[in-house]
Coordinates of C-alpha atoms in Angstrom, one line a residue:
M1 CA 0.0 0.0 0.0
S2 CA 2.8 2.4 0.8
A3 CA 4.4 1.6 -2.5
A4 CA 1.2 2.5 -4.4
T5 CA 0.9 5.8 -2.5
S6 CA 4.4 6.7 -3.5
L7 CA 3.7 6.2 -7.2
F8 CA 0.6 8.5 -7.3
T9 CA 1.6 11.2 -4.9
P10 CA 3.6 14.1 -6.6
F11 CA 5.9 14.9 -3.8
P12 CA 5.7 12.1 -1.2
P13 CA 7.9 13.3 1.6
F14 CA 9.8 10.5 3.2
S15 CA 6.8 9.5 5.4
P16 CA 6.4 6.0 3.9
L17 CA 10.1 5.2 4.8
P18 CA 9.6 4.8 8.5
K19 CA 6.8 2.3 7.8
T20 CA 8.9 0.3 5.4
T21 CA 11.8 0.3 7.8
S22 CA 9.6 -0.8 10.6
K23 CA 8.4 -3.8 8.5
F24 CA 11.9 -5.0 7.8
S25 CA 12.8 -4.6 11.4
T26 CA 9.8 -6.6 12.6
T27 CA 10.5 -9.4 10.2
F28 CA 14.1 -9.6 11.3
H29 CA 13.3 -9.9 15.0
L30 CA 10.7 -12.6 14.3
R31 CA 13.2 -14.8 12.5
L32 CA 15.7 -14.8 15.3
P33 CA 14.2 -17.6 17.4
S34 CA 13.8 -19.9 14.4
P35 CA 16.9 -22.0 15.3
I36 CA 15.4 -22.8 18.7
T37 CA 12.2 -23.8 17.1
T38 CA 14.1 -26.2 14.9
I39 CA 15.8 -27.8 17.9
R40 CA 12.6 -28.5 19.6
H41 CA 11.1 -30.0 16.5
R42 CA 14.0 -32.3 16.1
K43 CA 13.9 -33.3 19.7
H44 CA 10.3 -34.7 19.2
S45 CA 10.8 -36.1 15.7
L46 CA 14.4 -37.5 16.0
F47 CA 13.4 -41.2 16.0
P48 CA 10.7 -41.2 13.3
T49 CA 12.8 -38.9 11.1
F50 CA 15.8 -41.2 11.1
S51 CA 13.9 -44.5 11.3
T52 CA 15.3 -46.1 8.2
L53 CA 18.4 -48.2 8.1
P54 CA 20.9 -45.9 6.4
G55 CA 23.6 -47.3 4.2
G56 CA 26.3 -44.7 4.8
G57 CA 29.9 -45.3 5.9
N58 CA 31.7 -44.9 9.2
N59 CA 30.2 -42.6 11.8
S60 CA 30.3 -41.8 15.4
G61 CA 26.8 -40.8 16.5
G62 CA 23.9 -42.7 17.9
G63 CA 26.0 -45.5 19.5
G64 CA 28.6 -46.2 16.8
G65 CA 32.3 -45.7 16.8
N66 CA 34.4 -42.9 15.5
N67 CA 36.4 -42.4 12.4
D68 CA 39.9 -41.0 12.4
N69 CA 38.9 -37.3 12.6
G70 CA 36.1 -37.9 15.1
K71 CA 33.3 -36.8 12.7
G72 CA 30.7 -39.1 11.2
K73 CA 30.7 -39.9 7.6
G74 CA 27.8 -40.5 5.3
G75 CA 27.2 -40.4 1.7
S76 CA 28.7 -36.9 1.1
G77 CA 31.3 -35.0 3.1
G78 CA 29.7 -31.6 2.5
G79 CA 26.4 -32.8 3.9
D80 CA 28.0 -34.2 7.0
E81 CA 30.0 -31.1 7.6
N82 CA 26.7 -29.1 7.5
A83 CA 25.1 -31.5 9.8
G84 CA 28.0 -31.3 12.2
D85 CA 27.8 -27.5 12.2
E86 CA 24.0 -27.7 12.8
N87 CA 24.5 -30.1 15.7
M88 CA 27.1 -27.8 17.3
K89 CA 24.9 -24.7 16.9
E90 CA 21.9 -26.5 18.4
A91 CA 24.0 -27.7 21.3
M92 CA 25.3 -24.2 22.0
I93 CA 21.7 -22.8 21.9
V94 CA 20.5 -25.3 24.4
L95 CA 23.4 -24.5 26.7
A96 CA 22.7 -20.8 26.4
E97 CA 19.0 -21.3 27.2
A98 CA 19.9 -23.3 30.2
G99 CA 22.6 -20.8 31.4
R100 CA 25.3 -23.4 31.2
S101 CA 28.8 -23.2 29.7
M102 CA 31.0 -25.9 28.1
E103 CA 33.3 -25.9 31.2
T104 CA 30.4 -27.4 33.3
L105 CA 30.1 -30.4 31.1
P106 CA 32.1 -33.7 31.1
K107 CA 35.1 -33.6 28.8
D108 CA 33.9 -36.4 26.5
L109 CA 30.6 -34.6 26.0
V110 CA 32.4 -31.3 25.3
A111 CA 34.6 -33.1 22.7
A112 CA 31.4 -34.6 21.1
I113 CA 29.8 -31.1 20.9
Q114 CA 32.9 -29.6 19.3
A115 CA 33.1 -32.4 16.8
G116 CA 29.5 -31.9 15.9
K117 CA 28.6 -35.5 16.9
V118 CA 25.6 -34.8 19.1
P119 CA 22.5 -32.6 18.4
G120 CA 20.8 -30.2 20.8
S121 CA 18.3 -32.9 21.9
V122 CA 21.1 -35.0 23.4
I123 CA 22.4 -32.0 25.4
D124 CA 18.8 -31.2 26.5
R125 CA 18.4 -34.8 27.8
F126 CA 21.8 -34.6 29.6
L127 CA 20.7 -31.5 31.4
G128 CA 17.4 -33.1 32.4
L129 CA 19.1 -36.2 33.7
E130 CA 21.6 -34.1 35.7
K131 CA 18.7 -32.8 37.9
S132 CA 18.5 -36.3 39.5
D133 CA 21.2 -37.0 42.1
L134 CA 21.2 -40.7 41.2
M135 CA 21.4 -40.1 37.5
R136 CA 24.1 -37.5 37.9
W137 CA 26.1 -40.1 39.9
L138 CA 25.5 -42.9 37.4
M139 CA 26.6 -40.7 34.5
Q140 CA 30.0 -40.6 35.9
F141 CA 30.4 -44.0 34.3
D142 CA 30.9 -43.8 30.6
G143 CA 28.8 -46.9 29.7
F144 CA 25.8 -45.7 31.7
K145 CA 26.1 -42.2 30.4
E146 CA 26.1 -43.3 26.8
R147 CA 23.0 -45.4 27.4
L148 CA 21.1 -42.9 29.4
L149 CA 21.7 -40.2 26.8
A150 CA 20.1 -42.5 24.2
D151 CA 17.3 -43.7 26.5
D152 CA 16.4 -42.0 29.8
L153 CA 14.4 -45.1 30.8
F154 CA 17.4 -47.4 30.5
F155 CA 17.6 -48.1 34.2
A156 CA 13.9 -48.6 34.5
K157 CA 14.3 -51.4 31.9
V158 CA 17.2 -52.8 33.9
F159 CA 15.0 -53.0 37.0
I160 CA 12.2 -54.5 35.0
E161 CA 14.4 -57.2 33.5
C162 CA 16.0 -58.2 36.8
G163 CA 12.9 -57.8 38.8
V164 CA 10.7 -60.1 36.8
G165 CA 13.5 -62.4 35.8
I166 CA 13.4 -64.7 38.8
F167 CA 9.6 -65.0 38.7
T168 CA 9.1 -65.6 35.0
K169 CA 12.0 -68.0 34.7
T170 CA 10.8 -70.1 37.6
A171 CA 7.3 -70.1 36.1
A172 CA 8.6 -71.1 32.7
E173 CA 10.6 -73.9 34.3
Y174 CA 7.5 -75.2 36.0
E175 CA 5.5 -75.0 32.8
R176 CA 8.0 -77.2 31.0
R177 CA 8.7 -79.7 33.8
R178 CA 5.3 -79.9 35.5
E179 CA 5.3 -83.0 37.7
N180 CA 9.1 -83.3 37.4
F181 CA 9.6 -79.7 38.7
F182 CA 10.6 -80.7 42.2
K183 CA 12.5 -83.8 41.1
E184 CA 14.6 -81.5 38.8
L185 CA 14.9 -78.8 41.4
E186 CA 18.7 -78.6 41.2
I187 CA 18.5 -78.0 37.4
V188 CA 15.8 -75.4 37.9
F189 CA 18.0 -73.6 40.5
A190 CA 20.9 -73.6 38.1
D191 CA 18.8 -72.2 35.3
V192 CA 17.4 -69.4 37.5
V193 CA 20.9 -68.4 38.8
M194 CA 22.3 -68.3 35.3
A195 CA 19.4 -66.2 34.1
I196 CA 19.6 -63.6 36.9
I197 CA 23.3 -63.1 36.5
A198 CA 22.8 -62.6 32.7
D199 CA 19.7 -60.4 32.9
F200 CA 21.6 -57.2 33.6
M201 CA 24.0 -57.8 30.7
L202 CA 21.2 -58.7 28.4
V203 CA 19.8 -55.2 28.9
Y204 CA 23.1 -53.4 29.0
L205 CA 24.9 -54.8 26.0
P206 CA 22.2 -54.4 23.3
A207 CA 21.0 -51.1 24.5
P208 CA 21.2 -48.2 22.0
T209 CA 23.8 -45.6 22.9
V210 CA 25.1 -42.1 22.1
S211 CA 28.7 -42.8 21.4
L212 CA 31.2 -40.5 23.2
R213 CA 34.1 -42.8 22.8
P214 CA 37.3 -41.2 21.4
S215 CA 38.8 -42.3 18.1
L216 CA 41.1 -45.2 18.1
A217 CA 44.8 -44.6 17.5
A218 CA 46.0 -44.6 13.9
S219 CA 48.0 -47.7 14.6
A220 CA 44.9 -49.8 15.5
G221 CA 44.1 -52.7 13.3
V222 CA 41.5 -52.8 10.6
I223 CA 39.3 -55.2 12.6
S224 CA 39.5 -53.1 15.7
K225 CA 38.6 -50.0 13.8
F226 CA 35.7 -51.7 12.1
F227 CA 34.1 -53.0 15.3
H228 CA 34.8 -49.7 17.0
S229 CA 32.6 -48.0 14.3
C230 CA 29.7 -50.4 14.8
P231 CA 26.6 -49.3 16.8
D232 CA 25.9 -51.0 20.1
N233 CA 22.5 -52.0 18.8
A234 CA 22.1 -53.2 15.2
F235 CA 18.8 -51.5 14.8
Q236 CA 19.3 -48.3 16.7
V237 CA 18.4 -44.9 15.2
A238 CA 21.4 -42.9 14.0
L239 CA 21.7 -39.4 15.2
H240 CA 21.4 -36.4 12.8
G241 CA 24.4 -36.3 10.5
T242 CA 25.4 -39.9 11.0
S243 CA 24.6 -43.2 9.3
Y244 CA 25.4 -46.9 9.6
S245 CA 26.1 -49.3 6.7
L246 CA 24.5 -52.7 6.6
L247 CA 27.9 -54.2 7.3
Q248 CA 28.3 -52.1 10.4
R249 CA 24.9 -53.2 11.7
L250 CA 25.8 -56.8 11.1
G251 CA 29.0 -56.2 12.9
A252 CA 27.0 -55.1 15.9
V253 CA 25.2 -58.4 16.0
M254 CA 28.5 -60.3 15.8
R255 CA 30.3 -58.1 18.5
N256 CA 27.4 -58.4 20.9
G257 CA 27.1 -62.1 20.2
A258 CA 30.7 -62.6 21.2
K259 CA 30.2 -60.6 24.4
L260 CA 27.0 -62.5 25.3
F261 CA 28.7 -65.8 24.7
A262 CA 31.3 -64.9 27.3
V263 CA 28.6 -63.6 29.7
G264 CA 26.5 -66.7 29.2
T265 CA 29.4 -69.1 29.7
T266 CA 30.7 -67.3 32.8
S267 CA 27.2 -67.1 34.4
S268 CA 26.6 -70.7 33.7
L269 CA 29.9 -71.7 35.3
V270 CA 28.7 -69.9 38.5
G271 CA 25.2 -71.4 38.3
T272 CA 26.3 -75.0 37.7
A273 CA 29.1 -74.7 40.3
A274 CA 26.5 -73.6 42.9
T275 CA 24.2 -76.4 41.8
N276 CA 26.8 -79.0 42.2
A277 CA 27.7 -77.7 45.6
L278 CA 24.0 -78.1 46.7
I279 CA 23.9 -81.6 45.2
N280 CA 27.0 -82.7 47.1
A281 CA 25.7 -81.2 50.3
K282 CA 22.4 -83.1 49.8
K283 CA 24.3 -86.3 49.2
A284 CA 26.3 -85.7 52.4
V285 CA 23.1 -85.4 54.5
D286 CA 21.0 -88.0 52.7
K287 CA 23.1 -91.1 51.9
S288 CA 20.2 -92.7 50.0
S289 CA 20.3 -90.0 47.4
V290 CA 24.0 -90.7 46.3
D291 CA 22.9 -92.9 43.4
E292 CA 19.8 -90.9 42.6
I293 CA 21.3 -87.5 42.0
E294 CA 24.1 -86.7 39.6
N295 CA 26.2 -83.6 39.4
V296 CA 25.5 -81.1 36.6
P297 CA 28.1 -81.2 33.8
I298 CA 29.7 -77.8 34.1
F299 CA 31.6 -77.5 30.8
S300 CA 28.9 -78.7 28.4
T301 CA 26.2 -76.7 30.2
S302 CA 28.3 -73.5 30.2
V303 CA 29.2 -73.7 26.5
A304 CA 25.7 -74.5 25.5
Y305 CA 24.3 -71.6 27.5
G306 CA 26.9 -69.3 26.0
V307 CA 25.9 -70.3 22.5
Y308 CA 22.2 -69.8 23.4
M309 CA 22.8 -66.3 24.6
A310 CA 25.0 -65.4 21.6
I311 CA 22.2 -66.4 19.2
S312 CA 18.8 -66.5 20.7
S313 CA 19.1 -63.9 23.5
N314 CA 21.3 -61.6 21.3
L315 CA 18.8 -61.4 18.5
R316 CA 15.7 -61.1 20.7
Y317 CA 17.1 -58.3 22.8
Q318 CA 18.5 -56.4 19.8
V319 CA 15.1 -56.4 18.2
L320 CA 13.4 -55.5 21.5
A321 CA 15.6 -52.5 22.3
G322 CA 16.3 -51.2 18.8
V323 CA 13.0 -51.9 16.9
I324 CA 10.1 -52.4 19.3
E325 CA 11.2 -49.8 22.0
Q326 CA 13.2 -47.2 20.2
R327 CA 11.6 -47.2 16.7
M328 CA 8.0 -48.1 17.6
L329 CA 7.1 -47.2 21.2
E330 CA 9.4 -44.2 21.9
P331 CA 8.1 -42.0 19.0
L332 CA 4.4 -42.8 19.9
L333 CA 4.7 -42.4 23.7
H334 CA 7.6 -40.0 24.1
Q335 CA 5.5 -37.6 26.2
H336 CA 3.8 -40.4 28.3
K337 CA 6.7 -42.0 30.3
F338 CA 4.5 -43.9 32.7
L339 CA 2.5 -45.6 29.9
L340 CA 5.7 -46.2 28.0
S341 CA 7.3 -47.9 31.0
T342 CA 4.2 -50.0 31.6
I343 CA 4.2 -51.3 28.0
C344 CA 7.9 -52.0 28.2
F345 CA 7.3 -53.9 31.4
A346 CA 4.7 -56.1 29.7
I347 CA 6.8 -56.7 26.6
R348 CA 10.0 -57.5 28.5
T349 CA 8.2 -59.8 30.9
G350 CA 6.8 -61.7 27.9
N351 CA 10.3 -61.8 26.3
T352 CA 11.9 -63.1 29.5
Y353 CA 9.3 -65.9 29.8
L354 CA 9.7 -66.8 26.1
G355 CA 13.5 -67.0 26.6
S356 CA 13.1 -69.4 29.5
L357 CA 10.9 -71.7 27.4
L358 CA 13.3 -71.6 24.5
W359 CA 16.2 -72.4 26.8
V360 CA 14.6 -75.6 28.2
D361 CA 13.7 -76.8 24.8
Y362 CA 17.2 -76.0 23.5
A363 CA 18.9 -77.7 26.4
R364 CA 17.0 -80.9 25.9
L365 CA 17.5 -80.7 22.1
V366 CA 21.3 -80.6 22.5
G367 CA 21.2 -83.2 25.2
I368 CA 22.5 -81.3 28.2
Q369 CA 19.2 -81.8 30.1
K370 CA 17.0 -84.8 30.1
P371 CA 13.5 -85.2 31.7
Q372 CA 13.4 -87.0 35.0
E373 CA 12.6 -90.6 34.5
E374 CA 10.2 -92.2 37.0
E375 CA 12.0 -95.6 37.3
N376 CA 15.6 -94.6 37.0
P377 CA 16.0 -90.8 37.6
V378 CA 18.9 -89.2 35.8
L379 CA 19.5 -85.5 36.0
V380 CA 21.8 -84.1 33.3
S381 CA 21.9 -80.3 32.8

């Protein structure tokens, strides 16, 4: 309107200029907060936005490793540099809003911010977790910190898994053994002990992470660098500006499988050793049971349980944490933590029970456990 007036007025003094200047000034001030709005949008849409399995190269965000320069790589270097700059700007804005400086953050988190590895949503979650004395203490440990930054309900899931483990596994043992449950009580005890020891690691190892690990030395081997670049969960969502190749995701399955094999074998050694100690104590008290009860074979049971955890448990918990919880439930129920925790409780309870059923079937299939015979009882675990 002011432009039309200036065309048809013979001598328009400079009265329209203040209005024009005012419009430009107003537009400028309205656009200043736009980066903050973008951060908040990414915070709520991070998981669905990056829900596909990317096929990029090495990267360092979202639970994977680092490349030599500490920045993630994807399909094009220019795009990743822009993403790193955006991540750093978002992180600095979140810190400014919270009145915090880089000096108040852990060194590994500062390095990740400077490398552009973590977006503002991760810093926002860190600041929120720091408000709890317990979480602030736990985040002093790198492994817990990386998992809490990826999932603030991580410890709730640990308590769920360990809490229901003893009940569901005992129930599953009874379901499979029925009338032989008390006759095979030593085997039941060994299975439950093995399961409880392993429950924590089954939640810890396959949990999605925000990787804050430093880069490996240039002298490190090719295999070490490869597994260092793999995510902790094969299906986890990559952070903004990062991606994982299919090979890296398969590497996550292999690496966790090797770790869970060691965990399963070790926990089985503890469980079967405790079982044999109980059996020997029972034989010492009840002489008539010497020929009725046999010791549990430690080596075969331990190796079999390690293989079971490396394959069955590994795949089930990778899918549970990376697909069902992070990709499906988290985006839908991000603002409803209690409901999210309740559903996770139900799903993890069912998964634990299923795992116990599968273990009994697997143990009998490979011959390390046999049903108790009525006439000539033989207990082999």
